[in-house]
GROMACS .gro file of C-alpha atoms in nm:
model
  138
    1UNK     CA    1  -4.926   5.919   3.377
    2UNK     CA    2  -4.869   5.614   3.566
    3UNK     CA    3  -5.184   5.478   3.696
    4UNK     CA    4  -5.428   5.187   3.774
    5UNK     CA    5  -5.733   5.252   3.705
    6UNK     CA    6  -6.002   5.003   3.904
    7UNK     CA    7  -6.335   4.927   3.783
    8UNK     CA    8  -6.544   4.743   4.020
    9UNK     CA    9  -6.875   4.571   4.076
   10UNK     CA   10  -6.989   4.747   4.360
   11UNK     CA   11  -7.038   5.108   4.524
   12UNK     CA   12  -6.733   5.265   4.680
   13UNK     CA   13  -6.915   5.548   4.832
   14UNK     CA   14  -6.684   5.518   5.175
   15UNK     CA   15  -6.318   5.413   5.238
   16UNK     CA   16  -6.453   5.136   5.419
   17UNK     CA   17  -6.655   5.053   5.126
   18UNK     CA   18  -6.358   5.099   4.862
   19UNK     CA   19  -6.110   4.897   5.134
   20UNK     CA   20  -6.333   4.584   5.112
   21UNK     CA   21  -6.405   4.579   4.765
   22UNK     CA   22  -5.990   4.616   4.655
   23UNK     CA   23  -5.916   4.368   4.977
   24UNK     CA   24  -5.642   4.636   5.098
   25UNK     CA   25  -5.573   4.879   5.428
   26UNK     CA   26  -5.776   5.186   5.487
   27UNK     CA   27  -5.478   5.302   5.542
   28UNK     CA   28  -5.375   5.299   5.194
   29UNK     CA   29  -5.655   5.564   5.060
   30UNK     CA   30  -5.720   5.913   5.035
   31UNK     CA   31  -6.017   6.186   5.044
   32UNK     CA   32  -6.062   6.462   4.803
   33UNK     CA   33  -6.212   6.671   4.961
   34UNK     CA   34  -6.383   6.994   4.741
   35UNK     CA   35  -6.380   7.347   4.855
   36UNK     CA   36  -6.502   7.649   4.713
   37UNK     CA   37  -6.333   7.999   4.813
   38UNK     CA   38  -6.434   8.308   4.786
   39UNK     CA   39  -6.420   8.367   4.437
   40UNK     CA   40  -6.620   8.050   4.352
   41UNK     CA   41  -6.276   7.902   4.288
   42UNK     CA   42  -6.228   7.471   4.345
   43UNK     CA   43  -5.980   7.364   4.595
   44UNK     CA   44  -5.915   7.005   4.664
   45UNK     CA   45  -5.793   6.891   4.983
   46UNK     CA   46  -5.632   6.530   4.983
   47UNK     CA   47  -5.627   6.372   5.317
   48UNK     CA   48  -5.547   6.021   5.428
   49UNK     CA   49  -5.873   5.792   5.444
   50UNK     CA   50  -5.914   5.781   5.831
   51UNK     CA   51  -5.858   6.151   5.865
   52UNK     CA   52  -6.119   6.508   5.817
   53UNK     CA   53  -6.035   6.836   5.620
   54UNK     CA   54  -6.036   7.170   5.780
   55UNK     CA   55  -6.165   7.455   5.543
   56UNK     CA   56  -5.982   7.674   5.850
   57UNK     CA   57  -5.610   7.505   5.767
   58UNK     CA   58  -5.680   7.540   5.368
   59UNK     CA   59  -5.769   7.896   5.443
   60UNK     CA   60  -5.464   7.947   5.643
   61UNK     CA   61  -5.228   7.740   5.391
   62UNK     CA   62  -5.384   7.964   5.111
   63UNK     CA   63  -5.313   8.300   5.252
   64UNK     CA   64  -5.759   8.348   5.224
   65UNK     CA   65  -6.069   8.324   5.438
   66UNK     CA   66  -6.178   7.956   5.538
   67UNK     CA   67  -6.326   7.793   5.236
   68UNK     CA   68  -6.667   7.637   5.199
   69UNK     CA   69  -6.692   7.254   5.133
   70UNK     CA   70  -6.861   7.225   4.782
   71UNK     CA   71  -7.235   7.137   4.723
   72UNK     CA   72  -7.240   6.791   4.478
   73UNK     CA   73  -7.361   6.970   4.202
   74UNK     CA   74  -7.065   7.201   4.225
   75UNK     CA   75  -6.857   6.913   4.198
   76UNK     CA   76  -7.014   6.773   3.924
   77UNK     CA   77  -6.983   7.130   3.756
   78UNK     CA   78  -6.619   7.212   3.881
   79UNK     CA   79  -6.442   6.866   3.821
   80UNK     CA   80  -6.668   6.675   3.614
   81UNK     CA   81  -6.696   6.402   3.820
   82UNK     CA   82  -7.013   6.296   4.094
   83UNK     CA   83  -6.966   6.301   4.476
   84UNK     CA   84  -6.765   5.960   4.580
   85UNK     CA   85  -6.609   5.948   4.257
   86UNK     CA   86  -6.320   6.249   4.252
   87UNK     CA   87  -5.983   6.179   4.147
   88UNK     CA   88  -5.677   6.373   4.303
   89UNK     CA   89  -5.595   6.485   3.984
   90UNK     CA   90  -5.721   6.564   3.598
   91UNK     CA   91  -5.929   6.855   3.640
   92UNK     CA   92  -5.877   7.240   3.694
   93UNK     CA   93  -5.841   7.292   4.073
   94UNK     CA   94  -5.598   7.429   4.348
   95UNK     CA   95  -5.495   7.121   4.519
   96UNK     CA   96  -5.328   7.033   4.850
   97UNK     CA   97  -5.156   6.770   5.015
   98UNK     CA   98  -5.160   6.688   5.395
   99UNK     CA   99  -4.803   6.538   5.485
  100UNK     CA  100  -4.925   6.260   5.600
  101UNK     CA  101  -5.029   6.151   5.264
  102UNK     CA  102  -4.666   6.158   5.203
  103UNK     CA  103  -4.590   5.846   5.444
  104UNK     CA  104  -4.720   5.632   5.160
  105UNK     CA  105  -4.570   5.508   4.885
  106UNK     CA  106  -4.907   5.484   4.656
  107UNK     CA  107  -5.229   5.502   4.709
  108UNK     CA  108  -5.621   5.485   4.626
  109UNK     CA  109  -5.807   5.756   4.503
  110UNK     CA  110  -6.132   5.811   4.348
  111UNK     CA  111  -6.129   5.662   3.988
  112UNK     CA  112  -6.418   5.944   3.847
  113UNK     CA  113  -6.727   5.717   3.924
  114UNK     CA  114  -6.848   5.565   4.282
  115UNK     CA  115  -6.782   5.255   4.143
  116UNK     CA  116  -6.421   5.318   4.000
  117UNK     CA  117  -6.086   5.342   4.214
  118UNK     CA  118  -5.721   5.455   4.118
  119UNK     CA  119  -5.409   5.328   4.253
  120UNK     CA  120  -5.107   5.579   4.182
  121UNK     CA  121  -4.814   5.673   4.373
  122UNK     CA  122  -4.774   5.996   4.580
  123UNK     CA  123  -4.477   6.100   4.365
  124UNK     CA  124  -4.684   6.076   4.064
  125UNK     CA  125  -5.012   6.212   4.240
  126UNK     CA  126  -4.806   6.522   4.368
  127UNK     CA  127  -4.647   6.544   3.951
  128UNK     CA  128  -4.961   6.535   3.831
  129UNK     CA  129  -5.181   6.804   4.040
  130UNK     CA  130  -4.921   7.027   4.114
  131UNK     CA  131  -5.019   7.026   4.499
  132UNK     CA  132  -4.945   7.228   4.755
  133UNK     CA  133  -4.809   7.074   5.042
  134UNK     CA  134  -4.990   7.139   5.360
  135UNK     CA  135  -5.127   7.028   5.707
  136UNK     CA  136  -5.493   7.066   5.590
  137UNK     CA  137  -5.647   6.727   5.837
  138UNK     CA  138  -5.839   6.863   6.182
   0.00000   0.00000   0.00000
């Protein structure tokens, strides 16, 4: 996979956060956002940085009833990684891709620690996780 991974000195708990510490444009990260469905099932919605998830537009781009968001320990337990620290990618999950991730060319993503970032590009990203693509922002 073709990656940078970023280890840095200090917490990256919020884009704004993980902006400042990398010296680049909020514009250039995403959200994971984690989901559970009905059937207890992880679903990962990747949204730009300034933008929200909708658990109704994941249920309606999976065909199933609007998805909870996931507790933190069901993130640790479903992806194996903490709250602030989820990659787009590397772990079991149904992912999905609002379009207008797609306007960039690469991007920041959680690096599997809150103090850990990954730059990849959305081609790669969207190789790597399999995503569906979706309008999944409110």
């Amino acid at each position: 996979m073709a990656a940078e991974h970023l280890r840095l000195h200090t917490l990256c708990h919020s884009v704004e956060d993980a902006a400042q510490a990398v010296q680049a444009d909020k514009a250039d990260f995403v959200k994971n956002v984690c989901m559970i469905d009905g059937e207890g099932h992880l679903l990962v919605a990747i949204v730009k940085g300034e933008d929200r998830a909708s658990t109704s537009r994941v249920g309606k781009a999976l065909l199933i009833p609007p998805p909870r968001l996931a507790l933190e320990q069901e993130m640790l337990q479903l992806a194996g990684y903490p709250a602030g620290g989820i990659p787009s990618f590397g772990f079991t999950a149904t992912f999905l891709i609002d379009p207008k991730v797609l306007e960039q060319e690469f991007v920041y993503t959680g690096g599997g620690s809150p103090y850990s970032l990954t730059r990849i590009s959305v081609q790669e990203m969207m190789r790597v996780n399999q995503a569906i693509i979706a309008r999944v922002r409110k």
